[in-house]
mmCIF file of C-alpha atoms and ligand atoms in Angstrom:
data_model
loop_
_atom_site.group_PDB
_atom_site.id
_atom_site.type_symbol
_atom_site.label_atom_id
_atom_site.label_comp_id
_atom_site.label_asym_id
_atom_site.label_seq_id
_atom_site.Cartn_x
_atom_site.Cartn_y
_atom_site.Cartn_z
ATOM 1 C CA UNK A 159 52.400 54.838 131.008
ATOM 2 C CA UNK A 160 51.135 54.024 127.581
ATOM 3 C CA UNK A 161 52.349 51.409 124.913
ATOM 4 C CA UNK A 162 51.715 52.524 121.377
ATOM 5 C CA UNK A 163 51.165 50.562 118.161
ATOM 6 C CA UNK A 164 52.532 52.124 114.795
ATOM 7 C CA UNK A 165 52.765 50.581 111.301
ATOM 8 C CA UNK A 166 56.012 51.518 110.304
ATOM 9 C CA UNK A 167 56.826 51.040 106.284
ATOM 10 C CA UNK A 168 60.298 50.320 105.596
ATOM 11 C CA UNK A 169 60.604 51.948 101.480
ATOM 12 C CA UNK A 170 63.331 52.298 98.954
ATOM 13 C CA UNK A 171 65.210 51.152 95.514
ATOM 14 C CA UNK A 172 65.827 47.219 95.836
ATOM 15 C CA UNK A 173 69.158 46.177 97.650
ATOM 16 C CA UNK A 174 69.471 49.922 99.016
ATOM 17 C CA UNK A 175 69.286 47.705 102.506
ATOM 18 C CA UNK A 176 66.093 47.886 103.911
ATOM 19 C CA UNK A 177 65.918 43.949 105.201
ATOM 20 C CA UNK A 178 69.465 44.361 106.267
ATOM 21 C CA UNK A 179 68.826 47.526 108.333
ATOM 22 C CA UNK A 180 65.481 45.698 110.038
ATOM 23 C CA UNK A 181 67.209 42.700 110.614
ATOM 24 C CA UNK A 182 70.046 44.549 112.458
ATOM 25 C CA UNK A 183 67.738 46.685 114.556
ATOM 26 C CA UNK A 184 64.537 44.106 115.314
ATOM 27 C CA UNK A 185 67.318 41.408 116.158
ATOM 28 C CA UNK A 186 69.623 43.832 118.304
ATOM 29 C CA UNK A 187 72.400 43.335 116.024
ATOM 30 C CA UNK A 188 71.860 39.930 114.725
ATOM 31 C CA UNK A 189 74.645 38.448 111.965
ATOM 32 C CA UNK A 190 74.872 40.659 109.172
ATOM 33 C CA UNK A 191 73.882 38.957 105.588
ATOM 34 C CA UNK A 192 76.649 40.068 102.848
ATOM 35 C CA UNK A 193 75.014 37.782 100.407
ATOM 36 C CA UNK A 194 71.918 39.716 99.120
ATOM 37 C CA UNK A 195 68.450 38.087 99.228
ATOM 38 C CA UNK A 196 66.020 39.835 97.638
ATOM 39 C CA UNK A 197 62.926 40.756 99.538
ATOM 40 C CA UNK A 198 59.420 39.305 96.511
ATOM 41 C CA UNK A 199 56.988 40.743 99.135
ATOM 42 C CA UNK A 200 56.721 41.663 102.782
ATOM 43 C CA UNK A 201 58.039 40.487 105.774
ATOM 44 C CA UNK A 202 56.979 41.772 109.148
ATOM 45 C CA UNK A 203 59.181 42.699 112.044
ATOM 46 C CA UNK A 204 58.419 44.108 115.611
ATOM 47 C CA UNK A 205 60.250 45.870 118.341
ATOM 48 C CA UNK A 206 59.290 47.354 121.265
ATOM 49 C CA UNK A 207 61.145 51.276 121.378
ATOM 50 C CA UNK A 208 61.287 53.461 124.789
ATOM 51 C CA UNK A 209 60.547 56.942 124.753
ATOM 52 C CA UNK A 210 63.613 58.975 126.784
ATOM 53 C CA UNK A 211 62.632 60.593 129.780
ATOM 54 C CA UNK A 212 58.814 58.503 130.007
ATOM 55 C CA UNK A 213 57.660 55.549 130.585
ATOM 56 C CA UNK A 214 55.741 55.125 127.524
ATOM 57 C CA UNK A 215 57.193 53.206 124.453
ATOM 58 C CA UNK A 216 56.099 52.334 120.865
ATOM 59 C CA UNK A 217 55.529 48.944 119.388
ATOM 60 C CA UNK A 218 57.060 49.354 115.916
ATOM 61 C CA UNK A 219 55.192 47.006 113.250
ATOM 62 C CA UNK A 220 58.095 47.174 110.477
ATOM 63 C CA UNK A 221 56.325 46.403 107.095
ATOM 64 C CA UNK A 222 59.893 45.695 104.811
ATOM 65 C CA UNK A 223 58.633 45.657 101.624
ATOM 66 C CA UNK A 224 60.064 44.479 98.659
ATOM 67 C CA UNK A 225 62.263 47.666 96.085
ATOM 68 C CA UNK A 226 61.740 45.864 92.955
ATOM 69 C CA UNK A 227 58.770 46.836 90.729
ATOM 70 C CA UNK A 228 57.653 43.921 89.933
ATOM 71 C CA UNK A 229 56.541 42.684 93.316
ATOM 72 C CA UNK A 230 55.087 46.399 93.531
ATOM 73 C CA UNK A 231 51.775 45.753 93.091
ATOM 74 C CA UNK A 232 51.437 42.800 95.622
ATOM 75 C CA UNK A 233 53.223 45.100 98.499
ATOM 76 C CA UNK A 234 51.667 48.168 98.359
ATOM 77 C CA UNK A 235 48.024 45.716 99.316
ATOM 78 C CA UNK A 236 50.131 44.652 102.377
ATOM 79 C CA UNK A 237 50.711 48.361 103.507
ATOM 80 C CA UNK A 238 47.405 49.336 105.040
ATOM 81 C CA UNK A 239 47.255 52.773 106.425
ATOM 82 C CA UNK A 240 51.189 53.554 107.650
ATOM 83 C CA UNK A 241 51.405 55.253 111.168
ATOM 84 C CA UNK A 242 54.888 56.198 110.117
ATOM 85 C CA UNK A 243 57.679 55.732 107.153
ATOM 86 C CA UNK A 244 61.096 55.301 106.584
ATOM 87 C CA UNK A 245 62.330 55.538 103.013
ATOM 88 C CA UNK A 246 65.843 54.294 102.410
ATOM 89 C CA UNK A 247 68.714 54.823 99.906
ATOM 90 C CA UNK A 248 72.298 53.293 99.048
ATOM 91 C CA UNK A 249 74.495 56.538 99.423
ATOM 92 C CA UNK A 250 76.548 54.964 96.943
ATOM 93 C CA UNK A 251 74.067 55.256 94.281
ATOM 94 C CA UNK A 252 72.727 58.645 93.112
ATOM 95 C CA UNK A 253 69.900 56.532 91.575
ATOM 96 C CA UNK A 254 68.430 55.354 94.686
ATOM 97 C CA UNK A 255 68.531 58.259 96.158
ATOM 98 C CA UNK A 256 66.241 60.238 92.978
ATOM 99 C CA UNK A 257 63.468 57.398 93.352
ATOM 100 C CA UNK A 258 62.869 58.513 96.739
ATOM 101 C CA UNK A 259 60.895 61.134 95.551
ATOM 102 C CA UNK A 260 58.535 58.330 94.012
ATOM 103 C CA UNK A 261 58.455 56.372 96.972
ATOM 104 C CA UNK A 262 57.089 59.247 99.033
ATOM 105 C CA UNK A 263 54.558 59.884 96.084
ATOM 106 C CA UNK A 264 53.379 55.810 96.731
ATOM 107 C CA UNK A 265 53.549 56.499 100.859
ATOM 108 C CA UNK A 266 50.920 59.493 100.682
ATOM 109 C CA UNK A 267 48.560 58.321 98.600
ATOM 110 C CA UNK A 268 47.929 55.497 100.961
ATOM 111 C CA UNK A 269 47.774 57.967 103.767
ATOM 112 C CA UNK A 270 44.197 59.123 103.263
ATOM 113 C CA UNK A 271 45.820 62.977 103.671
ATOM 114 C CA UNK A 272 46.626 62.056 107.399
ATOM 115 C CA UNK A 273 50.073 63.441 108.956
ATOM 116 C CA UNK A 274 52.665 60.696 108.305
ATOM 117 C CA UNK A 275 56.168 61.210 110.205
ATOM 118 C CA UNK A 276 58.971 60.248 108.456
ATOM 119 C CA UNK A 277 62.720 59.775 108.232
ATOM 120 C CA UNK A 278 64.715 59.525 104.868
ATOM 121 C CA UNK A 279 67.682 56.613 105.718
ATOM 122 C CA UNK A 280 71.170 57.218 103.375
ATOM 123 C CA UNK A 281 72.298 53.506 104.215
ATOM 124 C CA UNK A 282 75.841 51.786 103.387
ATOM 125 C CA UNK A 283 77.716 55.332 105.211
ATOM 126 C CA UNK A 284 80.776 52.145 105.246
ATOM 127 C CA UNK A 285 81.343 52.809 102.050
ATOM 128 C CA UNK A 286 82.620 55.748 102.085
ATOM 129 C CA UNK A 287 85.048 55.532 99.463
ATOM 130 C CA UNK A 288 81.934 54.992 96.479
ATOM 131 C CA UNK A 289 79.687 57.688 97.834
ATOM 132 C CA UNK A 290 77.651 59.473 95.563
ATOM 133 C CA UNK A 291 74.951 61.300 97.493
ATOM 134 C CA UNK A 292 76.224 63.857 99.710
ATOM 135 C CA UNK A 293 75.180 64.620 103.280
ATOM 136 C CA UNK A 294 73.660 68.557 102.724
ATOM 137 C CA UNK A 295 71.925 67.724 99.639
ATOM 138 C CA UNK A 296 70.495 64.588 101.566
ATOM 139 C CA UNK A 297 69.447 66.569 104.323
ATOM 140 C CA UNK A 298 67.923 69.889 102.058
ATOM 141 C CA UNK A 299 65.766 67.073 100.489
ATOM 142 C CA UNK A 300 64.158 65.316 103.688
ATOM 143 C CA UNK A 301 63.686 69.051 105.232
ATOM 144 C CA UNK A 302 61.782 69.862 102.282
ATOM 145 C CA UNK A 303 59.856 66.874 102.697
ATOM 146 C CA UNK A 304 59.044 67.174 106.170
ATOM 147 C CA UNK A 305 61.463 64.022 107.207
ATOM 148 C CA UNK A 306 63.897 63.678 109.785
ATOM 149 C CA UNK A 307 67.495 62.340 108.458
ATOM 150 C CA UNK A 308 69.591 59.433 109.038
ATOM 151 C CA UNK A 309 72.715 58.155 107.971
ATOM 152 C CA UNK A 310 73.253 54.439 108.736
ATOM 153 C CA UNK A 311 76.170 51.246 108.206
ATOM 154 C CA UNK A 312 73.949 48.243 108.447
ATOM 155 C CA UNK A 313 77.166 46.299 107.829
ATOM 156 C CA UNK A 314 79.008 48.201 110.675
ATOM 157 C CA UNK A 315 75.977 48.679 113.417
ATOM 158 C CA UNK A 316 76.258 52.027 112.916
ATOM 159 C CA UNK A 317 73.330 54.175 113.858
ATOM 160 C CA UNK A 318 71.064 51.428 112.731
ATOM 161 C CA UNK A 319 68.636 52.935 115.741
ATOM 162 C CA UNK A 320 68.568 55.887 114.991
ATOM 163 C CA UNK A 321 65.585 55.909 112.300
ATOM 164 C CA UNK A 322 63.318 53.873 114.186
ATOM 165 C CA UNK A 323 63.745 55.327 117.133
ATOM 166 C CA UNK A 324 63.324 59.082 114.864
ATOM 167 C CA UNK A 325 59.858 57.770 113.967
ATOM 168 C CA UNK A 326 58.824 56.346 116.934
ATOM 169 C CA UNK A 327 59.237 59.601 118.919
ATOM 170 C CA UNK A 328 57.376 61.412 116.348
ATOM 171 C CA UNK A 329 54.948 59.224 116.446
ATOM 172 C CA UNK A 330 54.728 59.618 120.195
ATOM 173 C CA UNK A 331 54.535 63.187 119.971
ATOM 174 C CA UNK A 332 51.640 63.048 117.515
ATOM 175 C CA UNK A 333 49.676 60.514 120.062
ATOM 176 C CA UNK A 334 49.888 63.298 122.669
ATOM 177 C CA UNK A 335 49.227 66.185 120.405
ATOM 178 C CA UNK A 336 46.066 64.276 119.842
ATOM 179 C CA UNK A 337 45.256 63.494 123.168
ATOM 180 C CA UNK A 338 45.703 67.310 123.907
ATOM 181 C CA UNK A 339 43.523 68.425 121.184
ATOM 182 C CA UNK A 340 40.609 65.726 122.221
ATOM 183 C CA UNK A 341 40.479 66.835 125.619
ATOM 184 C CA UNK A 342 40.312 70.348 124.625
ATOM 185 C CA UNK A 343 37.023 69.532 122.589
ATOM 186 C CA UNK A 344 34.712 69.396 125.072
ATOM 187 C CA UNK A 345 35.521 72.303 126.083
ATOM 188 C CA UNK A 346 33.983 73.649 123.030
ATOM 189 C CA UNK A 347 31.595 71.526 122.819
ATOM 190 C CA UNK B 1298 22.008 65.003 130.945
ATOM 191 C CA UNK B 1299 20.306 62.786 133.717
ATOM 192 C CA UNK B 1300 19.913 59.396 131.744
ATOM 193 C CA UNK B 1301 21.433 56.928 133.939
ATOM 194 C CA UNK B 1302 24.706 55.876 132.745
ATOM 195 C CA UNK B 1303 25.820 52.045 131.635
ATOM 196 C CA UNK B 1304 28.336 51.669 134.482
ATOM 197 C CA UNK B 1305 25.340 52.224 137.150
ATOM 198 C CA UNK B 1306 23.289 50.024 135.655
ATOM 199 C CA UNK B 1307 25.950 47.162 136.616
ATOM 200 C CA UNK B 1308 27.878 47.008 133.180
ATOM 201 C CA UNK B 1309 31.791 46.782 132.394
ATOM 202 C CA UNK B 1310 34.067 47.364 129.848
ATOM 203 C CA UNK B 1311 35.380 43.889 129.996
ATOM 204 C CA UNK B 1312 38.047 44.180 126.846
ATOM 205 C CA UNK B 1313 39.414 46.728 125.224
ATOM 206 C CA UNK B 1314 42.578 46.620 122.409
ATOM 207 C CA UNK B 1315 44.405 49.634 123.514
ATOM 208 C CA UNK B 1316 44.887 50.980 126.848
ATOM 209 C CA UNK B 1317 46.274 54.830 128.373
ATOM 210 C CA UNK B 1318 46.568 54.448 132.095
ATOM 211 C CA UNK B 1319 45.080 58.433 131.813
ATOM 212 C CA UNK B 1320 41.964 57.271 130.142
ATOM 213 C CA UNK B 1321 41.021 53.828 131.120
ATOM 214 C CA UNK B 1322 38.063 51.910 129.274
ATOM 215 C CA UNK B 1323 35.514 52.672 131.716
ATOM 216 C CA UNK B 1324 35.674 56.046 130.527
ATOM 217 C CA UNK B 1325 33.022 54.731 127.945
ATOM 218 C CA UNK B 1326 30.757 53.616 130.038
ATOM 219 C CA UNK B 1327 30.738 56.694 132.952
ATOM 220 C CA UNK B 1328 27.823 58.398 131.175
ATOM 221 C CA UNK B 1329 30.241 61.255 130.768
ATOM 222 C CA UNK B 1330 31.620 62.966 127.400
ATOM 223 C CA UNK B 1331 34.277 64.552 129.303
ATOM 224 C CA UNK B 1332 35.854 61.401 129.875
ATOM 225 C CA UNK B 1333 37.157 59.323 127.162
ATOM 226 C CA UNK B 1334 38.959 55.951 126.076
ATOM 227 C CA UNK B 1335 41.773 56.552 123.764
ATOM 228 C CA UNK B 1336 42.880 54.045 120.862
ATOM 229 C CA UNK B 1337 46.690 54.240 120.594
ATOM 230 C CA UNK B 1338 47.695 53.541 117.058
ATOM 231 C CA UNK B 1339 46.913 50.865 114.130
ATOM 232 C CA UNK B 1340 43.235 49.538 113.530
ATOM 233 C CA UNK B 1341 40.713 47.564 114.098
ATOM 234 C CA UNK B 1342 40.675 48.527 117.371
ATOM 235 C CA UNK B 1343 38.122 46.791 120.100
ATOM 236 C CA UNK B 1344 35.776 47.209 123.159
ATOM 237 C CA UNK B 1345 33.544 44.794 124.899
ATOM 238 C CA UNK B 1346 30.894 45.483 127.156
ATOM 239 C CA UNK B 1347 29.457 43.548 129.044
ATOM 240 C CA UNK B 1348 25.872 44.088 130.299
ATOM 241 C CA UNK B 1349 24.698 43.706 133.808
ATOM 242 C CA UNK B 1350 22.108 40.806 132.203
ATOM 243 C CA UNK B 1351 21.039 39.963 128.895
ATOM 244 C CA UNK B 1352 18.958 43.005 127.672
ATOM 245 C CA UNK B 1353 17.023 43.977 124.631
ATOM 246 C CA UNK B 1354 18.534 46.680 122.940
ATOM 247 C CA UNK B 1355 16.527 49.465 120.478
ATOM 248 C CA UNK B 1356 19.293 51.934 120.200
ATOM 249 C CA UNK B 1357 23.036 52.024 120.911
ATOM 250 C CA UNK B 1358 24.153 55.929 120.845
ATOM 251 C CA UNK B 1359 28.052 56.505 120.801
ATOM 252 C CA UNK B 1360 30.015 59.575 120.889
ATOM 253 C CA UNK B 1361 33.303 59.390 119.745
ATOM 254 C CA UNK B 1362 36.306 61.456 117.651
ATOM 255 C CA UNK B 1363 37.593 60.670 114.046
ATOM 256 C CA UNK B 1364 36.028 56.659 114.249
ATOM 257 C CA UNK B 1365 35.781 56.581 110.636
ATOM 258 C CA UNK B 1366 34.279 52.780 110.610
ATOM 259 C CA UNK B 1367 32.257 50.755 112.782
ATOM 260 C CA UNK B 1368 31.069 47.580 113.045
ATOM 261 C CA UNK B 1369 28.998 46.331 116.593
ATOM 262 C CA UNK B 1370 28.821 42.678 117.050
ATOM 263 C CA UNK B 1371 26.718 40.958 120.256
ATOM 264 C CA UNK B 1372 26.143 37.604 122.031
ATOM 265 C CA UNK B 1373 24.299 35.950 124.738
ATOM 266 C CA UNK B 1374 26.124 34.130 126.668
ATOM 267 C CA UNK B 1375 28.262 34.473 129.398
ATOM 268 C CA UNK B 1376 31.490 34.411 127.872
ATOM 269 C CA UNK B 1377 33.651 36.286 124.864
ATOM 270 C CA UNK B 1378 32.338 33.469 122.142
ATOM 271 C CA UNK B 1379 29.829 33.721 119.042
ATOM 272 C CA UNK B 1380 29.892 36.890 118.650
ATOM 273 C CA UNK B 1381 27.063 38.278 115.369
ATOM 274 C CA UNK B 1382 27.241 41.050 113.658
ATOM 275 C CA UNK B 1383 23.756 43.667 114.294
ATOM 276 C CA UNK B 1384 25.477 46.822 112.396
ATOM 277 C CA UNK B 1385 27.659 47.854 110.032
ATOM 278 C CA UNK B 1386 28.226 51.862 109.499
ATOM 279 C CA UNK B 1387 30.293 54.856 108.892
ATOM 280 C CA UNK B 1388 31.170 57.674 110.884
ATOM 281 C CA UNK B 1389 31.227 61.479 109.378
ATOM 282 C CA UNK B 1390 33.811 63.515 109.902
ATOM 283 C CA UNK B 1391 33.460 66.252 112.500
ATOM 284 C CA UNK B 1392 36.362 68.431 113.214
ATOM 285 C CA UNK B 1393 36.496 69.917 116.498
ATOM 286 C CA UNK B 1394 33.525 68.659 117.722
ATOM 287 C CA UNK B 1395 32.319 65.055 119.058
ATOM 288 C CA UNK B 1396 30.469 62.815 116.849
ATOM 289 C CA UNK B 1397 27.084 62.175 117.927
ATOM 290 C CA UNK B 1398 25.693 58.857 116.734
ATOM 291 C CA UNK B 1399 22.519 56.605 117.167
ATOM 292 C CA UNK B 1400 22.155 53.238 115.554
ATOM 293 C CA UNK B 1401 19.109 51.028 116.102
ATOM 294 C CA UNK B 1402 19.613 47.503 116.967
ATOM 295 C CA UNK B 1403 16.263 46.414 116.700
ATOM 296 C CA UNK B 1404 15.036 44.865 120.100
ATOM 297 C CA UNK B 1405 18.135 42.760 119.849
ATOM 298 C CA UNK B 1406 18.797 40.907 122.861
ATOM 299 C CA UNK B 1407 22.212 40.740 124.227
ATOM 300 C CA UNK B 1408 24.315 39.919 126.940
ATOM 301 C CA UNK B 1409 27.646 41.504 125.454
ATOM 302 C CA UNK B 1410 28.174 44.334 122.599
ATOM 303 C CA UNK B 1411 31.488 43.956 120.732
ATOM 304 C CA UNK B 1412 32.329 47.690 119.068
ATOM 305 C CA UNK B 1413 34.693 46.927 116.052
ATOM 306 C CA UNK B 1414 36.692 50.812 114.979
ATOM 307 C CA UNK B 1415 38.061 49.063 111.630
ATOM 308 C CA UNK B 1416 39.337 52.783 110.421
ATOM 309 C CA UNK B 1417 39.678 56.292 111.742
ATOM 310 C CA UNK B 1418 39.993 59.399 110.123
ATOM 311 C CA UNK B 1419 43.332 59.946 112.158
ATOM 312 C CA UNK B 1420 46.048 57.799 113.811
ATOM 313 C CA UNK B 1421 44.217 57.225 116.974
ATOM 314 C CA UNK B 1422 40.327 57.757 118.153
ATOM 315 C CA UNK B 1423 38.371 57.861 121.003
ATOM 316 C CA UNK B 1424 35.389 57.180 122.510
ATOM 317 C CA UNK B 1425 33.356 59.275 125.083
ATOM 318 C CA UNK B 1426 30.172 57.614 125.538
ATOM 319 C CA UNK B 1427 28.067 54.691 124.758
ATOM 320 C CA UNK B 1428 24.471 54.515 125.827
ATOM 321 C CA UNK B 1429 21.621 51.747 125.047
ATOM 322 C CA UNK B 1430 17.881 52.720 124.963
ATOM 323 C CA UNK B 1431 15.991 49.360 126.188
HETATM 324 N N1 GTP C 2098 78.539 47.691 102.569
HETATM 325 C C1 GTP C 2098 77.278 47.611 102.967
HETATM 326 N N2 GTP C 2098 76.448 46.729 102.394
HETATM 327 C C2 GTP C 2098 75.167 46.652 102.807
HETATM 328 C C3 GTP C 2098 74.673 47.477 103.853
HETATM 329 N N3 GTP C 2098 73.370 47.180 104.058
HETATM 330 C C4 GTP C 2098 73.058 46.193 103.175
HETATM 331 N N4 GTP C 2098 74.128 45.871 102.429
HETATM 332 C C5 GTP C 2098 74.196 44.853 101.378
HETATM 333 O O1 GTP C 2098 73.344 45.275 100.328
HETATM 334 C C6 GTP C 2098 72.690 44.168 99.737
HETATM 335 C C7 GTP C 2098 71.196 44.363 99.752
HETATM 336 O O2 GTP C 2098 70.723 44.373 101.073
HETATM 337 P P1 GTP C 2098 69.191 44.054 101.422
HETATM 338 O O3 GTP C 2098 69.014 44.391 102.850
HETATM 339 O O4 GTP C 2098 68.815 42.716 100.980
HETATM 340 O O5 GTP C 2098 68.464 45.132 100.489
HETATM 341 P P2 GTP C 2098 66.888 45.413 100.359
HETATM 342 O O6 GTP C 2098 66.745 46.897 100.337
HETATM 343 O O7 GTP C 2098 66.141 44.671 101.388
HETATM 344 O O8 GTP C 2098 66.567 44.859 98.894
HETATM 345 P P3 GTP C 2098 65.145 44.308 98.347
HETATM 346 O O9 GTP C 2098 64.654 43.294 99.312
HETATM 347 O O10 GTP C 2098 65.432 43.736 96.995
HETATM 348 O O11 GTP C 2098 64.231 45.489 98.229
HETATM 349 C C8 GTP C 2098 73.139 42.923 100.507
HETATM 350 O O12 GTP C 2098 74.191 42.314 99.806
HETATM 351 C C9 GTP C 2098 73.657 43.496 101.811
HETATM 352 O O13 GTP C 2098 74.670 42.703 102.359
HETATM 353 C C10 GTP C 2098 75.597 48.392 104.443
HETATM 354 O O14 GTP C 2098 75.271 49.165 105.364
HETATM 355 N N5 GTP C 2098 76.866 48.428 103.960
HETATM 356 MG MG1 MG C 2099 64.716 43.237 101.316
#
């Protein structure tokens, strides 16, 4: 039994729905906030996630950061070295989706060229009726990227786990590939 | 190697910031490089030891994987308080193999030696060993 730690940044376009996704998931489905408040720097949230079929589980440390550019600056001193990311987008707005690109470009160059798992998030899937990002070309981009995908309704609870729980198995699975790898070194050694 | 090891000389890992039921603290301490003490994600990440009575200490030698920076702090007194710094350094990078590293505390005396991991050249790092030359 083991209880990991990972620093978990929370990325994307401002109002895509990063604090309303965290909320949702740190606060098991706490009320859901249709006015929007914009994030102007970082807030912190935690949750404790269970690996299926172990008995280990994974702290999250969720680092939601503010979208807009101008607090920018300030955040990205706040996001130490990530263990793991999650960059969202409104599926409603082709925009949000395009800066992801540039979001991943910020995550890596904070990642000292260590192995970062990650899951793109298309939030808002409620709105079905307004969507301008579709699910394959979604999905084409994160594989290409090396992230897991997610399609979310913070407004509905829908799939709202699902990300964190993407990244916190990943990150489990790293933690033992390590573990494998150190205790095959003295072998060489 | 037949130097004796830290445990058998009466001392304890009596803190550590992370713990894998598979490889416990003590692993440090066994005079073994086989056995190791894992971190498990986010830094600094923290061991105390505490010796069997305050000792003076010329060299600490550690070997570890991926500890990118360390700081070791020491006190003595019986308890966790007042801890000083006595070094500051950095870890190379050695893939595949252990790093091998000896840093000379002076003659310090101490009664407990605080090892501060403040970054890693991965996720998680570990330590196999830590020996003192009195
Ligand atoms: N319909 C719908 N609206 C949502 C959903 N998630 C968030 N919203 C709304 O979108 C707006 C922005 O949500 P926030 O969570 O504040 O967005 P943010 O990404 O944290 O924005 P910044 O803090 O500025 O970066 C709010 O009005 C939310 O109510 C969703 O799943 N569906
Ligand atoms: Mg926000």
């Amino acid at each position: 039994m083991v209880k990991l730690r990972a620093r978990c940044l929370l990325l994307g376009d401002a109002a895509v729905g990063k604090s309303a996704l965290s909320q949702m998931f740190s606060s098991d489905g706490a009320h859901f906030h249709k006015n929007y408040s914009m994030t102007t720097g970082v807030e912190l949230h935690t949750k404790c996630v269970n690996i299926p079929e172990t008995t280990d589980s994974v702290e999250l440390y969720i680092i939601d950061s503010a979208g807009k550019e101008i607090f920018l600056e300030f955040c990205e001193k706040m996001w130490g070295q990530p263990s793991v990311v999650c960059v969202l987008f409104d599926l409603t707005s082709q925009q949000s989706f395009d800066s992801c690109s540039q979001w991943m470009d910020r995550v890596r160059a904070h990642c000292r060229g260590m192995q970062v798992p990650g899951v793109l998030v298309g939030n808002k899937s409620d709105l079905s009726e307004r969507r301008e990002v579709q699910t394959t070309v979604a999905q084409e981009w994160a594989q290409s990227q090396g992230l897991d995908y997610q399609e979310t309704s913070a407004k509905e609870m829908e799939n709202c786990e699902a990300p964190f729980h993407s990244v916190a198995r990943a990150f489990h699975a790293l933690y033992q590939e390590r573990r494998e790898t150190i205790r095959n070194l003295h072998v060489l050694a | 190697m037949t130097s004796t090891s830290l445990r058998s000389l009466g001392a304890k890992v009596v803190l550590a910031s992370s713990s894998d039921e598979a490889q416990p603290p003590q692993n440090i301490i066994d005079g073994n490089t086989d056995t190791f003490w894992m971190s498990t994600g986010m830094f600094p990440q923290e061991f105390i030891i505490r010796l069997a009575e305050s000792t003076g200490i010329d060299l600490v030698t550690i070997d570890s994987y991926n500890v990118k920076s360390l700081k070791i702090e020491k006190n003595t007194l019986d308890t966790f308080s007042d801890f000083q710094l006595v070094a500051e350094t950095e870890f190379e990078l050695t893939e595949g193999q252990l790093q091998s590293n000896a840093i000379s505390l002076k003659g310090t005396t101490a009664s407990h030696l605080r090892f501060i991991i403040t970054s890693g050249y991965d996720h998680v790092v570990s330590v196999h060993r830590v020996s003192i030359q009195t």
